[in-house]
Amino acid sequence: MNFEPRPEIQQKLNTLPTNPGVYLMKDERAEIIYVGKAINLRNRVRSYFHSPHSQEPKVWRLVERIRDIDFIVTETELEALVLECNLIKKYKPHFNVRLKDDKRYPYIKVTWQEPFPKVYVTRRMENDGARYFGPFTAVWAVHETLDTLRKIFPYLTCDRDITGKDKRACLYYDIGLCIAPCIGAATRDDYRAMIDRLCNFLQGKSEQVTAAIREKLDQAAAQLEYERAARYRDQLQALARITEHQKVASLVPIDQDVIAFARDDGDACVQVFFVRSGKLLGREYFVLEGTEGENEEQVLASFVKQFYDEAAFVPPEIILPGQIDEAQIIESWLKNQRGHTVALNVPREGQSQELMQMATENARVTLNGLKAQWLADETKQMSAVAELQEVLKLQNPPLRMECYDISNTQGTNSVGAMVVFERGAAKKNDYRKFKIKTVDGANDFASLQEILRRRFKRLVDTREEEYAEEQRSAGASERESVGDAQMRTRGDTIHSPTSNLHLPTLPGKDDSWKMMPDLVIIDGGKGQLSAAQEVLNEIGIEGVNLISLAK
């Protein structure tokens, strides 16, 4: 592989400064495909064009696609790190390690800046005086948590202007899901104290919350306010049910995050354990993409930067499975984020090591479960179809794809194969094998043309027969346009995409032959592609997307 930079790239390399900063690599379409930071921009960017023997395969693929390089100079490496995080989040470059499905993750938001704070789920964290908890990965789990917490801390969900002078409360007050400050049943201070306990609970301070509620129960009982005491009793019982599964992670009431990850075939899953006040409060997993060719240190560093750039809370200690090169600068950045010192540590023994082992095993199990789910997940399949449509710049998604290949045994017994995918999933009932009949010897071009000619001739014949049957049944002479992909038959044009076809199926006919593919994929190079296009032109097939894949 030639790593010699193009003249226009070499000119950029010659003018790169030695300052800290961020560099942006672009492809032929001027799209940003990689963002990186450097203490010395000139040395770092030039290193990509060293001998290929010293580079990872991922770097080879990156360098092959570079057509332009931009850079932004910063005062310090810390500024470069912050800018790098923001640019990766904005552009999602293909060659960067990044959070998969990087939509905004859900948070629990408590509008503490308001006199009567509300509690709800949001996907955007703002500097507005509110308290945020998260991020979480499963929005349904967040809503489920809030449903449970509302029974303990019956916070407001209405849009009333709270004056304490309303004549009637809403139904939620009657069923115990609101303490009705709107009618003066609870004061502003009472309501805010309850919301503060909710926030403390979300921070993992369950023992403090339990003690506070127990004290209120005792006071209510001493004052013979048995109805209020019963309400506090129910809250304590609900809290006990929530906290009974919280594992004691440390005898010391510390706050820490434990981060572990598992990798398999280019997929990576990160598991984060949240330890608050010495208890394992919860866990979340995150899937990464773009990890191929990256070592563990690079993957860890990339995740830590992206995750804590969005995190509502940064603990004083983060436990990692191994050291990372950027540890010192990341600690400085996290200190700025949190306002206090943050340490990145690797456990050697004790409870932290046990937690790391447990987190690693959970990451492995989660990744295996996700991979099994992905294979059967139609949503993922359609996401892949949409991604393919975007990459190939197709007008419509390739809902039906047909792939063709030729093989032979030492130049004899040539056969062709057609493999079909519909909506991103293999449709094995439509797979076909063709025995080559008209070609002698190993001639892949002629053999490919034969199987394509046979396949699309069957399409034409089936469509003509069914179209004629439709015309006879309808007694109509006027032909109707029903789509985009076209087929010329006997001087006329029939429009017939897969998704819009409503022709009748004749008895005894194989229904699969009449399906017009949205995309035809040929195993081969430009020669095979030209041979395939020649057949489609010959038969009169128009509007079908055609590509070839060269090894």
C-alpha positions as MATLAB code, in Angstrom:
seq = 'MNFEPRPEIQQKLNTLPTNPGVYLMKDERAEIIYVGKAINLRNRVRSYFHSPHSQEPKVWRLVERIRDIDFIVTETELEALVLECNLIKKYKPHFNVRLKDDKRYPYIKVTWQEPFPKVYVTRRMENDGARYFGPFTAVWAVHETLDTLRKIFPYLTCDRDITGKDKRACLYYDIGLCIAPCIGAATRDDYRAMIDRLCNFLQGKSEQVTAAIREKLDQAAAQLEYERAARYRDQLQALARITEHQKVASLVPIDQDVIAFARDDGDACVQVFFVRSGKLLGREYFVLEGTEGENEEQVLASFVKQFYDEAAFVPPEIILPGQIDEAQIIESWLKNQRGHTVALNVPREGQSQELMQMATENARVTLNGLKAQWLADETKQMSAVAELQEVLKLQNPPLRMECYDISNTQGTNSVGAMVVFERGAAKKNDYRKFKIKTVDGANDFASLQEILRRRFKRLVDTREEEYAEEQRSAGASERESVGDAQMRTRGDTIHSPTSNLHLPTLPGKDDSWKMMPDLVIIDGGKGQLSAAQEVLNEIGIEGVNLISLAK';
ca = [
       0.000    0.000    0.000;
       1.260    3.457   -0.928;
       1.269    5.808    2.071;
       2.828    8.619    0.045;
       0.504   11.589    0.643;
      -1.133   13.321   -2.300;
       0.450   16.644   -3.339;
      -2.371   18.686   -1.818;
      -2.102   16.684    1.428;
       1.677   17.054    1.488;
       1.247   20.802    1.201;
      -1.000   20.741    4.280;
       1.517   18.562    6.149;
       4.279   21.057    5.406;
       2.306   23.915    6.924;
       1.006   22.190   10.057;
       1.904   24.035   13.281;
       3.539   22.424   16.286;
       0.829   23.750   18.628;
      -1.748   21.646   20.470;
      -5.024   21.285   18.651;
      -7.547   19.156   16.837;
      -7.274   17.765   13.311;
     -10.158   16.792   11.031;
      -9.632   14.335    8.171;
     -12.025   14.463    5.216;
     -12.846   12.145    2.318;
     -13.496   12.903   -1.348;
     -16.993   14.153   -0.499;
     -15.552   16.585    2.067;
     -17.179   14.584    4.872;
     -15.285   14.406    8.164;
     -14.215   10.787    8.654;
     -11.892   11.183   11.643;
     -11.303   13.696   14.439;
      -8.239   13.560   16.656;
      -6.352   15.734   19.129;
      -2.642   16.263   19.526;
      -0.103   18.009   21.729;
       1.894   18.619   18.551;
      -0.309   18.767   15.452;
       2.556   18.439   12.963;
       4.068   15.310   14.497;
       0.747   13.602   15.133;
      -0.789   14.109   11.691;
       2.422   13.226    9.850;
       2.601    9.943   11.773;
      -0.397    8.630    9.814;
       1.690    8.641    6.633;
       4.592    6.584    7.966;
       5.430    3.137    6.586;
       2.339    0.896    6.374;
       4.275   -1.820    8.217;
       4.047    0.287   11.377;
       0.326    0.979   11.073;
      -2.840   -0.881   11.973;
      -5.191   -1.989    9.144;
      -7.731    0.573   10.339;
      -5.168    3.328    9.736;
      -4.537    1.957    6.226;
      -8.219    2.260    5.416;
      -8.369    5.744    6.896;
      -5.327    7.021    4.987;
      -6.675    5.602    1.726;
      -9.748    7.810    2.048;
      -8.108   11.055    3.194;
      -8.482   13.841    0.636;
      -8.147   16.866    2.893;
      -7.022   17.760    6.411;
      -8.181   20.707    8.499;
      -6.934   21.677   11.927;
      -7.897   23.945   14.817;
      -5.154   25.276   17.079;
      -5.844   25.451   20.832;
      -3.943   26.948   23.741;
      -3.621   23.704   25.699;
      -4.081   19.967   25.331;
      -7.044   20.214   27.713;
      -8.798   22.625   25.355;
      -8.028   20.232   22.503;
      -9.637   17.362   24.420;
     -12.829   19.344   25.038;
     -12.996   20.405   21.386;
     -12.353   16.845   20.215;
     -15.285   15.574   22.312;
     -17.606   18.217   20.904;
     -16.595   17.575   17.286;
     -16.966   13.791   17.580;
     -20.395   14.297   19.128;
     -21.361   16.682   16.318;
     -20.008   14.871   13.250;
     -19.910   11.199   14.389;
     -16.911   10.408   12.150;
     -16.813    6.900   10.716;
     -13.307    6.028   11.961;
     -13.704    7.320   15.532;
     -14.745    5.103   18.424;
     -18.207    6.365   19.310;
     -21.335    5.460   21.208;
     -23.620    3.419   18.996;
     -27.074    4.877   18.298;
     -25.724    8.087   19.708;
     -29.036    9.778   20.128;
     -29.378   11.764   23.304;
     -29.736    9.419   26.251;
     -32.542   10.012   28.780;
     -32.021   11.805   32.075;
     -34.231   12.382   35.091;
     -34.688   16.129   35.475;
     -35.779   17.834   38.697;
     -36.636   21.499   38.128;
     -35.121   22.611   41.429;
     -34.968   26.231   40.288;
     -38.775   26.415   40.446;
     -40.720   27.053   43.689;
     -42.533   23.720   43.293;
     -40.110   21.465   41.355;
     -41.385   18.977   38.770;
     -39.792   15.621   37.960;
     -39.727   14.213   34.454;
     -37.615   12.564   31.757;
     -35.594   14.646   29.314;
     -32.957   13.967   26.664;
     -31.218   17.309   26.962;
     -29.117   18.540   29.861;
     -29.001   22.325   30.204;
     -27.353   24.775   32.556;
     -30.690   25.996   33.916;
     -30.424   25.359   37.641;
     -32.224   22.018   37.482;
     -30.846   18.801   38.954;
     -30.105   15.996   36.501;
     -29.563   12.276   37.028;
     -28.200    9.998   34.315;
     -27.620    9.289   31.535;
     -29.562    6.053   31.260;
     -29.868    3.774   28.237;
     -33.423    2.463   28.567;
     -36.088    5.146   28.680;
     -38.735    2.596   29.681;
     -36.703    1.728   32.799;
     -36.468    5.416   33.702;
     -40.244    5.816   33.469;
     -40.708    2.652   35.514;
     -38.386    4.024   38.199;
     -40.273    7.315   38.319;
     -43.607    5.506   38.577;
     -42.297    3.717   41.664;
     -40.711    6.825   43.179;
     -43.894    8.809   42.728;
     -45.670    6.444   45.105;
     -43.021    7.285   47.700;
     -42.505   10.938   46.823;
     -45.801   12.098   45.256;
     -44.457   14.959   43.162;
     -46.504   17.305   40.978;
     -47.262   16.374   37.379;
     -49.818   19.066   36.525;
     -49.251   22.495   34.981;
     -51.191   24.452   37.595;
     -49.944   27.751   38.914;
     -49.494   26.752   42.558;
     -50.950   29.382   44.901;
     -52.279   27.173   47.689;
     -55.711   28.742   47.223;
     -57.368   26.381   44.743;
     -60.757   25.098   45.890;
     -60.218   21.506   44.846;
     -57.273   19.233   44.254;
     -57.059   16.848   41.315;
     -57.720   13.123   41.386;
     -54.047   12.353   42.061;
     -54.433   13.780   45.567;
     -57.325   11.419   46.249;
     -55.307    8.360   45.199;
     -52.166    9.388   47.082;
     -50.010   10.470   44.123;
     -49.851   14.160   45.039;
     -49.672   16.060   48.326;
     -51.751   18.926   46.874;
     -49.820   22.126   47.537;
     -52.363   23.686   45.154;
     -55.002   23.693   47.921;
     -52.556   24.355   50.748;
     -52.477   20.738   51.956;
     -48.673   21.008   51.862;
     -46.523   24.111   52.147;
     -43.805   25.100   49.721;
     -41.151   24.073   52.265;
     -42.828   20.695   52.851;
     -42.987   20.018   49.126;
     -39.363   21.020   48.469;
     -38.186   18.904   51.412;
     -39.916   15.900   49.840;
     -38.300   16.582   46.446;
     -34.929   16.954   48.165;
     -35.387   13.480   49.672;
     -36.201   12.164   46.195;
     -32.964   13.694   44.869;
     -30.987   12.215   47.748;
     -32.445    8.821   46.978;
     -31.460    9.110   43.312;
     -27.949    9.987   44.488;
     -27.813    6.730   46.439;
     -28.355    8.233   49.892;
     -31.124    5.783   50.702;
     -30.174    5.409   54.366;
     -30.448    9.167   54.953;
     -33.820    9.235   53.217;
     -35.059    6.254   55.212;
     -33.942    7.823   58.492;
     -35.668   11.120   57.646;
     -38.959    9.402   56.791;
     -38.778    7.218   59.900;
     -38.324   10.332   62.041;
     -41.404   11.908   60.447;
     -43.371    8.708   61.073;
     -42.449    8.795   64.764;
     -43.437   12.471   65.006;
     -46.792   11.829   63.339;
     -47.496    8.881   65.616;
     -46.558   10.903   68.711;
     -49.012   13.612   67.620;
     -51.697   10.952   67.027;
     -51.807   11.791   63.311;
     -52.263    8.169   62.344;
     -53.273    8.806   58.744;
     -50.070   10.739   58.088;
     -48.072    8.116   59.983;
     -49.584    5.380   57.804;
     -48.494    7.283   54.707;
     -44.912    7.431   55.993;
     -45.084    3.734   56.872;
     -46.090    2.898   53.285;
     -43.218    5.008   51.970;
     -40.731    3.140   54.153;
     -42.037   -0.207   52.941;
     -41.749    0.898   49.312;
     -38.195    2.132   49.908;
     -37.278   -1.187   51.487;
     -38.498   -3.060   48.411;
     -36.358   -0.869   46.148;
     -33.182   -0.991   48.224;
     -33.250   -4.645   49.264;
     -31.397   -5.655   46.070;
     -28.690   -3.009   46.392;
     -25.376   -4.743   46.939;
     -22.991   -3.341   49.552;
     -19.917   -2.543   47.462;
     -17.798   -0.895   50.146;
     -17.743   -0.598   53.900;
     -16.794    3.039   53.343;
     -19.578    5.327   52.001;
     -17.719    6.193   48.795;
     -18.932    7.270   45.356;
     -17.288    5.609   42.364;
     -18.006    4.315   38.879;
     -16.656    0.949   37.765;
     -16.140    0.652   34.002;
     -15.515   -2.639   32.205;
     -15.992   -3.763   28.635;
     -16.113   -6.807   26.372;
     -15.295   -7.109   22.664;
     -16.159   -9.663   20.007;
     -15.858   -9.492   16.200;
     -15.669   -5.721   16.071;
     -18.517   -5.220   18.550;
     -17.862   -3.734   21.974;
     -20.065   -3.341   25.039;
     -19.174   -1.183   28.042;
     -20.733   -1.859   31.433;
     -20.791    0.918   34.044;
     -21.518    0.118   37.692;
     -22.604    3.097   39.797;
     -21.505    2.886   43.434;
     -23.045    5.592   45.595;
     -22.482    5.875   49.344;
     -20.825    2.464   49.283;
     -23.764    0.688   47.610;
     -24.089   -0.598   44.082;
     -26.945    1.659   43.065;
     -27.364    0.521   39.472;
     -25.698   -0.216   36.169;
     -25.970    0.769   32.526;
     -24.460   -0.658   29.375;
     -23.370    1.176   26.238;
     -22.504   -0.230   22.827;
     -19.546    1.194   20.930;
     -18.809    1.185   17.229;
     -15.671    2.038   15.299;
     -13.551   -0.101   17.662;
     -11.961   -2.261   14.951;
      -8.190   -1.972   15.071;
      -8.240    0.013   18.317;
      -6.454   -1.283   21.401;
      -8.116   -1.442   24.801;
      -6.537    1.799   26.003;
      -7.902    3.719   23.015;
     -11.375    2.234   23.427;
     -11.450    3.023   27.150;
     -10.189    6.570   26.704;
     -12.728    7.273   23.957;
     -15.609    5.975   26.067;
     -14.584    7.865   29.212;
     -14.409   11.141   27.288;
     -17.752   10.681   25.543;
     -19.629    9.312   28.553;
     -18.531   11.901   31.114;
     -19.032   14.713   28.634;
     -22.751   13.870   28.976;
     -22.882   12.559   32.560;
     -24.955   14.450   35.107;
     -22.629   13.362   37.938;
     -18.905   12.584   37.984;
     -17.759   10.629   41.065;
     -14.412   11.305   42.743;
     -13.105    7.897   41.642;
     -13.463    6.002   38.370;
     -12.277    2.397   38.320;
     -10.918    1.157   34.969;
      -9.766   -2.324   33.879;
      -6.398   -0.954   32.725;
      -4.229    2.121   32.429;
      -4.826    4.630   29.636;
      -2.227    6.943   28.104;
      -4.409   10.021   28.417;
      -5.164    9.471   32.113;
      -3.541   12.674   33.358;
      -5.207   15.031   30.895;
      -8.573   13.256   31.303;
      -8.319   13.637   35.087;
      -7.711   17.367   34.618;
     -10.701   17.610   32.301;
     -12.925   15.677   34.735;
     -11.792   17.920   37.577;
     -13.052   20.881   35.578;
     -16.316   19.029   34.928;
     -16.914   18.113   38.577;
     -15.188   20.948   40.395;
     -13.190   18.497   42.532;
     -10.352   16.054   42.019;
     -11.225   12.915   40.052;
      -8.939    9.871   40.046;
      -8.741    7.172   37.369;
      -7.615    4.011   39.155;
      -6.954    0.392   38.246;
      -7.937   -2.077   41.020;
      -5.392   -4.602   42.229;
      -7.297   -6.324   45.016;
     -10.199   -6.027   47.396;
     -13.798   -5.048   46.738;
     -12.961   -2.811   43.780;
     -11.310   -5.752   42.032;
     -14.340   -7.933   42.763;
     -16.636   -5.276   41.318;
     -14.442   -5.035   38.222;
     -14.658   -8.786   37.685;
     -18.424   -8.666   38.081;
     -18.731   -5.713   35.693;
     -16.532   -7.465   33.115;
     -18.639  -10.609   33.269;
     -21.806   -8.543   32.930;
     -20.344   -6.772   29.901;
     -19.560  -10.121   28.278;
     -23.004  -11.574   28.987;
     -24.708   -8.383   27.805;
     -22.722   -8.333   24.560;
     -23.562  -11.968   23.830;
     -27.233  -11.272   24.469;
     -27.184   -8.186   22.289;
     -25.535  -10.022   19.409;
     -28.199  -12.708   19.532;
     -30.876  -10.027   19.624;
     -29.353   -8.138   16.709;
     -29.525  -11.182   14.483;
     -33.288  -11.326   14.910;
     -34.024   -7.663   15.357;
     -35.912   -6.315   12.382;
     -35.275   -2.797   13.561;
     -31.546   -3.325   13.252;
     -32.000   -4.971    9.872;
     -33.994   -2.044    8.554;
     -31.436    0.307   10.056;
     -28.800   -1.517    8.019;
     -30.962   -1.159    4.912;
     -31.289    2.563    5.542;
     -27.547    2.840    6.095;
     -26.908    1.008    2.822;
     -29.311    3.350    1.060;
     -27.398    6.310    2.442;
     -23.961    4.923    1.552;
     -25.006    4.049   -2.002;
     -27.069    7.250   -2.317;
     -30.133    5.341   -3.504;
     -33.436    7.112   -4.008;
     -35.376    4.353   -2.205;
     -34.327    1.778    0.413;
     -33.141   -1.529   -1.126;
     -35.898   -3.652    0.404;
     -35.154   -6.566   -1.922;
     -31.525   -7.318   -2.731;
     -30.319  -10.098   -5.019;
     -26.675  -11.172   -4.914;
     -25.059  -13.215   -7.712;
     -21.848  -15.241   -7.837;
     -20.210  -17.858  -10.081;
     -18.063  -20.774   -8.960;
     -16.494  -23.810  -10.605;
     -14.404  -26.844   -9.771;
     -11.005  -26.528  -11.428;
     -12.533  -24.897  -14.483;
     -15.437  -27.325  -14.860;
     -18.940  -27.804  -13.458;
     -19.658  -24.071  -13.291;
     -22.670  -23.049  -11.238;
     -24.270  -19.743  -10.380;
     -25.988  -18.727   -7.164;
     -28.613  -16.130   -6.313;
     -28.932  -15.106   -2.669;
     -31.856  -12.885   -1.665;
     -32.345  -10.449    1.200;
     -35.652   -8.748    1.930;
     -35.941   -5.961    4.483;
     -32.408   -6.703    5.609;
     -33.009  -10.397    6.355;
     -32.012  -13.448    4.346;
     -34.954  -14.901    2.409;
     -33.713  -18.436    1.953;
     -36.848  -19.649    0.188;
     -35.889  -17.402   -2.725;
     -32.306  -18.643   -2.981;
     -31.594  -20.209   -6.392;
     -28.772  -22.262   -7.867;
     -28.186  -22.198  -11.631;
     -26.411  -24.931  -13.544;
     -24.480  -23.269  -16.363;
     -25.778  -24.644  -19.678;
     -24.370  -22.542  -22.517;
     -20.789  -21.835  -21.419;
     -17.873  -24.251  -21.702;
     -14.958  -23.952  -19.299;
     -14.279  -21.307  -16.681;
     -15.700  -18.102  -18.124;
     -17.111  -16.099  -15.245;
     -18.277  -13.212  -17.427;
     -20.295  -15.386  -19.809;
     -21.592  -17.567  -16.954;
     -22.729  -14.499  -15.036;
     -24.528  -13.181  -18.090;
     -26.268  -16.531  -18.566;
     -27.729  -16.696  -15.050;
     -28.786  -13.040  -15.136;
     -30.385  -13.526  -18.530;
     -32.300  -16.582  -17.295;
     -33.386  -14.882  -14.072;
     -34.614  -11.644  -15.645;
     -36.127  -13.404  -18.668;
     -38.262  -15.322  -16.158;
     -39.190  -11.974  -14.592;
     -40.231  -10.575  -17.980;
     -42.195  -13.686  -18.960;
     -44.006  -13.873  -15.606;
     -44.844  -10.184  -15.651;
     -46.126  -10.332  -19.237;
     -48.358  -13.297  -18.497;
     -49.749  -11.775  -15.324;
     -50.172   -8.369  -16.914;
     -52.061   -9.929  -19.834;
     -54.244  -11.832  -17.383;
     -54.964   -8.609  -15.497;
     -55.950   -6.832  -18.707;
     -58.271   -9.655  -19.710;
     -59.837   -9.700  -16.243;
     -60.326   -5.948  -16.163;
     -61.391   -5.686  -19.807;
     -59.235   -2.591  -20.070;
     -56.931   -1.450  -22.821;
     -55.247    1.335  -20.939;
     -52.119    0.430  -19.057;
     -51.486    1.792  -15.599;
     -48.262    3.055  -14.100;
     -47.694    1.745  -10.577;
     -44.048    2.435   -9.771;
     -40.503    3.391  -10.697;
     -38.497    0.351  -11.818;
     -39.386   -0.307  -15.446;
     -39.481   -3.207  -17.879;
     -40.004   -2.797  -21.616;
     -42.141   -5.547  -23.148;
     -43.273   -5.608  -26.770;
     -42.727   -1.906  -27.201;
     -44.598   -0.849  -24.054;
     -43.268    0.045  -20.630;
     -44.584   -1.617  -17.482;
     -43.695    0.111  -14.191;
     -43.307   -2.491  -11.483;
     -41.452   -2.005   -8.190;
     -41.549   -4.773   -5.596;
     -43.477   -2.748   -3.035;
     -46.260   -1.551   -5.371;
     -46.930   -4.716   -7.371;
     -50.498   -6.001   -7.144;
     -50.640   -8.363  -10.124;
     -52.462  -11.707   -9.720;
     -50.393  -14.865   -9.333;
     -51.095  -17.466  -11.986;
     -51.657  -21.066  -10.857;
     -48.466  -23.124  -10.812;
     -46.175  -20.084  -11.061;
     -43.222  -19.436   -8.731;
     -44.139  -16.092   -7.189;
     -40.524  -15.192   -6.408;
     -39.543  -14.788  -10.074;
     -41.847  -11.813  -10.574;
     -40.240   -9.790   -7.767;
     -38.234   -6.871   -9.122;
     -35.088   -6.342   -6.995;
     -34.301   -2.888   -5.700;
     -30.591   -3.674   -5.740;
     -28.540   -6.251   -7.656;
     -25.124   -7.075   -6.194;
     -22.510   -8.809   -8.344;
     -19.456  -10.569   -6.940;
     -16.679   -9.123   -9.092;
     -15.068   -6.008  -10.438;
     -15.782   -3.538  -13.216;
     -15.765   -6.272  -15.873;
     -18.499   -8.267  -14.158;
     -20.445   -5.071  -13.507;
     -20.346   -4.138  -17.201;
     -21.354   -7.667  -18.200;
     -24.353   -7.530  -15.853;
     -25.431   -4.099  -17.091;
     -25.253   -5.365  -20.678;
     -27.766   -8.120  -19.878;
     -30.185   -5.750  -18.136;
     -30.033   -3.403  -21.135;
     -30.563   -6.302  -23.522;
     -33.698   -7.525  -21.735;
     -35.014   -4.023  -21.145;
     -34.780   -3.784  -17.359;
     -34.532   -0.161  -16.244;
     -34.367    1.546  -12.875;
     -32.727   -1.349  -11.011;
     -29.675   -0.334   -8.977;
     -26.611   -2.410   -9.820;
     -23.291   -2.620   -7.963;
     -20.332   -5.003   -7.832;
     -18.087   -5.946   -4.920;
     -14.422   -6.580   -5.684;
     -12.287   -8.532   -3.210;
];
